[in-house]
Amino acid sequence: MRERATRRRLSACERFVWAAGQALPVNIAFIARIQGRAEPSRLREALAAARRRHPLLAARVASAGRWRAWLTTEDVPDPELRLVRATAPDSWARVAEEELQRPFDTAAGPLTRFVLVDAGDSFDLISVYHHLAADASSAAIVIHDILRGPAEGPSEPAVLPPPADALLPRPRPDLSDLRKLARSLSSPTRPAHHSGPLTFTTWSLGEEETSTILARCRAEGTTLQAALCTAFARDFGRPVHIAVAADLRRILAPAARSSVGLYATSFLQPIDTTTPDFWTQARKVKADIHRRLTPDELGPLVRAYRLLPFIPHQAIGSLLHRSETQGARFDVSISNARLPIPTDYGPLRLSALYGAAHTSLSGAPLVLVIGINGRLCLSVTSTDATGSQALCKRAMSHLTAALVSSSPASSAVSD
């Protein structure tokens, strides 16, 4: 029996993302690579149970005029689970590329869909979301719920989770928030990258290599995110702007840790590449990023949209489309998430987890890094395949070279 429909008004920030999706791609995807045989019927049952726990998996946007819109589960079909037979080792990656480019009908819903790529003794579960419905942590929650199998749902019909705007420590905006948002989004426009077919490329680092990187970062007083930003920035040989994803759950009250929805934002991190030493630069980047991850810095990036309630959503989409086609606001986007979900599910084992995003028309590379079970799974999505893949290769070379370099502390001792 169909659960009672639930609805709530789009928050100001959600309305901005929805409006962006009218003119730009706003799709994200997560690919769980599974060892073990797929049971489509069991996965469908688990997906149905996940829908009952997380109503945003089967929601749509109901619009009422130029300024108002609601999220609702009324008359929304179940999320699709499409079955595909693998015909090549990279079938799953090619399916992910195709799915990223399929727009969602936000008026009809749902804002999610799933593909099972069956390779016999293994399979890939591809989950695709309109960004309005999920972030990286949300995708991990859903993957965990599906792989663990059907579970008893809530005793009462679940309601749509509150938006990030409503959970901020200080939800009421002021003009200083708007200034901070403008500063965070502003940067010199870069020329648009080569425009070609969307490509999705992945690579991974094993436990030993991952452990080596993390140990060196700790020894140098920096973080993996800062080291990655430094490695990519050093390849440009000029000041760069890197788009950095930020998980809002760290500042929300309550934290929304088990909720599926959009609880993330991003900011532009400028990096001056004139510092000769890699690790000195990485420490500076770490300090800058950590300063930006405080409630006083993250809050305005969500709260400020409440000061723009009377801009029609069509106008928002038009402005964003014009900006994207004129050039990129950033040189590269780097999202880094550690997703502590189990890897063993009875006869199934999660062997890798990759993220992908199609959220820009500029062709700027979108790099996603997911840490799982002591390994790093990395991917890049771009419409400039040759340029983005070459950039990633050179950046990883910069990081590798830094790992084998002597640290300032050890050099001082030897001197």
Coordinates of C-alpha atoms in Angstrom, one line a residue, residues 94-319:
R94 CA 30.1 3.8 -19.8
V95 CA 26.7 3.3 -18.2
A96 CA 27.6 5.9 -15.6
E97 CA 28.5 8.4 -18.4
E98 CA 25.2 7.8 -20.1
E99 CA 23.2 8.2 -16.8
L100 CA 25.0 11.4 -15.8
Q101 CA 23.7 13.0 -19.0
R102 CA 20.1 12.0 -18.6
P103 CA 18.2 14.9 -17.1
F104 CA 15.6 14.3 -14.5
D105 CA 12.0 15.4 -15.0
T106 CA 11.7 17.2 -11.7
A107 CA 7.9 17.9 -12.1
A108 CA 7.1 14.1 -12.4
G109 CA 9.9 12.6 -10.3
P110 CA 11.5 10.7 -8.9
L111 CA 14.8 12.6 -8.4
T112 CA 16.8 9.3 -8.3
R113 CA 17.3 6.2 -10.4
F114 CA 19.4 3.1 -10.2
V115 CA 21.2 0.7 -12.6
L116 CA 22.4 -2.8 -11.9
V117 CA 25.2 -3.8 -14.2
D118 CA 25.5 -7.5 -13.9
A119 CA 28.8 -9.2 -14.7
G120 CA 28.0 -12.7 -13.3
D121 CA 30.2 -13.2 -10.3
S122 CA 30.2 -9.5 -9.6
F123 CA 28.0 -6.5 -10.3
D124 CA 27.9 -2.7 -10.1
L125 CA 25.1 -0.8 -8.5
I126 CA 24.9 2.7 -10.0
S127 CA 22.8 5.3 -8.1
V128 CA 22.1 8.6 -9.9
Y129 CA 20.7 11.6 -8.2
H130 CA 19.5 15.1 -9.0
H131 CA 21.8 17.0 -6.7
L132 CA 18.7 18.4 -4.9
A133 CA 18.0 14.9 -3.5
A134 CA 21.5 13.8 -2.3
D135 CA 25.1 14.5 -1.5
A136 CA 28.0 12.1 -1.1
S137 CA 27.1 11.0 2.5
S138 CA 23.5 10.5 1.4
A139 CA 24.6 8.2 -1.4
A140 CA 26.6 6.1 1.0
I141 CA 23.6 5.8 3.3
V142 CA 21.4 4.6 0.5
I143 CA 24.1 2.1 -0.8
H144 CA 24.4 0.7 2.7
D145 CA 20.6 0.3 3.1
I146 CA 20.3 -1.5 -0.2
L147 CA 23.2 -3.8 0.2
R148 CA 22.2 -4.9 3.7
G149 CA 18.9 -6.0 2.2
P150 CA 15.2 -5.4 3.0
A151 CA 14.7 -4.2 6.6
E152 CA 11.6 -3.3 8.5
G153 CA 10.6 0.3 7.7
P154 CA 9.5 3.0 10.1
S155 CA 6.3 2.4 12.1
E156 CA 5.0 5.8 11.0
P157 CA 5.3 7.2 7.5
A158 CA 8.6 9.0 7.1
V159 CA 8.5 12.7 6.4
L160 CA 10.7 14.7 4.1
P161 CA 13.9 15.7 6.0
P162 CA 14.4 19.3 6.9
P163 CA 16.7 21.3 4.6
A164 CA 20.2 22.4 5.6
D165 CA 19.0 26.0 5.8
A166 CA 16.7 25.1 8.7
L167 CA 19.4 23.3 10.7
L168 CA 22.0 26.0 10.7
P169 CA 23.1 27.3 14.2
R170 CA 22.0 30.8 13.1
P171 CA 19.3 30.4 10.4
R172 CA 18.4 34.1 10.0
P173 CA 20.5 35.9 7.3
D174 CA 22.0 39.3 7.2
L175 CA 23.7 41.4 4.6
S176 CA 27.2 40.2 5.7
D177 CA 26.1 36.7 4.6
L178 CA 25.5 38.0 1.1
R179 CA 28.9 39.6 0.9
K180 CA 30.6 36.4 2.1
L181 CA 28.6 34.3 -0.5
A182 CA 29.6 36.8 -3.3
R183 CA 33.3 36.6 -2.2
S184 CA 33.2 32.8 -2.1
L185 CA 31.7 32.5 -5.6
S186 CA 33.8 35.3 -7.3
S187 CA 37.0 34.6 -9.2
P188 CA 38.4 35.6 -12.6
T189 CA 36.6 33.7 -15.3
R190 CA 38.8 31.0 -16.9
P191 CA 38.4 30.2 -20.6
A192 CA 36.0 27.3 -21.3
H193 CA 37.7 24.0 -21.7
H194 CA 37.5 21.9 -24.8
S195 CA 33.9 20.8 -25.3
G196 CA 33.5 17.2 -26.3
P197 CA 31.7 14.1 -25.1
L198 CA 31.3 13.7 -21.3
T199 CA 34.0 11.2 -20.1
F200 CA 34.2 9.5 -16.7
T201 CA 37.6 8.0 -15.8
T202 CA 38.6 6.2 -12.6
W203 CA 41.7 5.0 -10.9
S204 CA 42.5 3.8 -7.4
L205 CA 45.3 3.6 -4.8
G206 CA 45.8 0.4 -2.8
E207 CA 46.0 0.2 1.0
E208 CA 49.8 0.5 1.2
E209 CA 50.0 3.5 -1.1
T210 CA 47.0 5.1 0.7
S211 CA 48.6 4.5 4.1
T212 CA 51.9 6.1 2.9
I213 CA 50.1 9.2 1.7
L214 CA 48.1 9.6 4.9
A215 CA 51.1 9.0 7.1
R216 CA 53.2 11.6 5.3
C217 CA 50.3 14.1 5.4
R218 CA 50.1 13.6 9.2
A219 CA 53.9 13.9 9.6
E220 CA 53.8 17.2 7.6
G221 CA 50.9 18.6 9.6
T222 CA 48.5 18.7 6.7
T223 CA 45.6 16.8 5.2
L224 CA 44.9 14.6 2.2
Q225 CA 42.5 17.3 0.8
A226 CA 45.2 20.0 1.1
A227 CA 47.8 17.7 -0.4
L228 CA 45.5 16.9 -3.4
C229 CA 44.7 20.6 -3.9
T230 CA 48.4 21.4 -3.8
A231 CA 49.3 18.6 -6.3
F232 CA 46.7 19.8 -8.8
A233 CA 47.5 23.5 -8.3
R234 CA 51.2 23.1 -8.9
D235 CA 50.6 21.8 -12.4
F236 CA 49.2 25.1 -13.5
G237 CA 52.2 27.2 -12.7
R238 CA 50.0 30.2 -11.9
P239 CA 47.5 31.2 -9.2
V240 CA 44.5 28.9 -9.4
H241 CA 41.0 28.6 -7.9
I242 CA 39.9 25.1 -6.8
A243 CA 36.3 24.3 -6.0
V244 CA 36.2 22.5 -2.6
A245 CA 33.2 20.5 -1.5
A246 CA 32.2 21.0 2.2
D247 CA 30.0 18.7 4.2
L248 CA 27.5 20.8 6.2
R249 CA 26.6 18.0 8.5
R250 CA 29.5 19.0 10.7
I251 CA 27.8 22.3 11.6
L252 CA 24.1 21.4 11.6
A253 CA 22.0 21.0 14.7
P254 CA 20.8 18.3 14.7
A255 CA 23.5 16.9 12.5
A256 CA 21.2 15.1 10.0
R257 CA 23.8 12.3 10.0
S258 CA 21.3 9.6 8.8
S259 CA 19.2 11.8 6.6
V260 CA 19.3 11.6 2.8
G261 CA 19.2 15.1 1.2
L262 CA 21.5 17.9 0.1
Y263 CA 23.6 18.8 3.1
A264 CA 26.7 20.0 1.3
T265 CA 28.0 23.2 -0.3
S266 CA 31.2 24.3 -2.0
F267 CA 33.6 27.3 -2.0
L268 CA 36.4 28.5 -4.2
Q269 CA 39.9 28.1 -2.7
P270 CA 42.5 30.4 -4.2
I271 CA 46.0 28.9 -4.2
D272 CA 49.2 30.9 -4.9
T273 CA 51.6 28.4 -6.4
T274 CA 54.8 30.4 -5.8
T275 CA 55.8 28.5 -2.7
P276 CA 58.7 26.3 -3.7
D277 CA 58.2 23.5 -1.2
F278 CA 55.2 21.2 -1.7
W279 CA 54.5 20.5 1.9
T280 CA 54.9 24.1 3.0
Q281 CA 52.3 24.9 0.4
A282 CA 50.0 22.0 1.6
R283 CA 50.2 23.3 5.2
K284 CA 49.1 26.8 4.0
V285 CA 46.2 25.2 2.0
K286 CA 45.1 23.2 5.0
A287 CA 45.0 26.3 7.2
D288 CA 43.0 28.2 4.6
I289 CA 40.5 25.3 4.1
H290 CA 40.0 24.6 7.8
R291 CA 39.3 28.3 8.4
R292 CA 36.6 28.1 5.6
L293 CA 35.0 25.0 7.3
T294 CA 33.8 26.9 10.4
P295 CA 30.2 27.7 11.0
D296 CA 30.9 31.4 10.5
E297 CA 32.2 30.7 7.0
L298 CA 30.0 27.9 5.9
G299 CA 26.7 29.2 7.2
P300 CA 26.5 32.3 4.9
L301 CA 27.0 30.0 1.8
V302 CA 23.6 28.6 2.6
R303 CA 21.9 31.3 4.6
A304 CA 22.5 34.1 2.1
Y305 CA 20.0 32.6 -0.5
R306 CA 17.2 33.7 1.9
L307 CA 18.0 37.2 0.9
L308 CA 17.2 36.5 -2.7
P309 CA 13.6 35.2 -2.5
F310 CA 12.0 37.2 -5.3
I311 CA 14.2 36.3 -8.2
P312 CA 12.2 34.1 -10.5
H313 CA 13.7 30.6 -10.9
Q314 CA 13.8 31.1 -14.7
A315 CA 16.0 34.2 -14.2
I316 CA 18.4 32.2 -11.9
G317 CA 18.7 29.5 -14.5
S318 CA 19.3 31.9 -17.3
L319 CA 22.0 33.8 -15.4

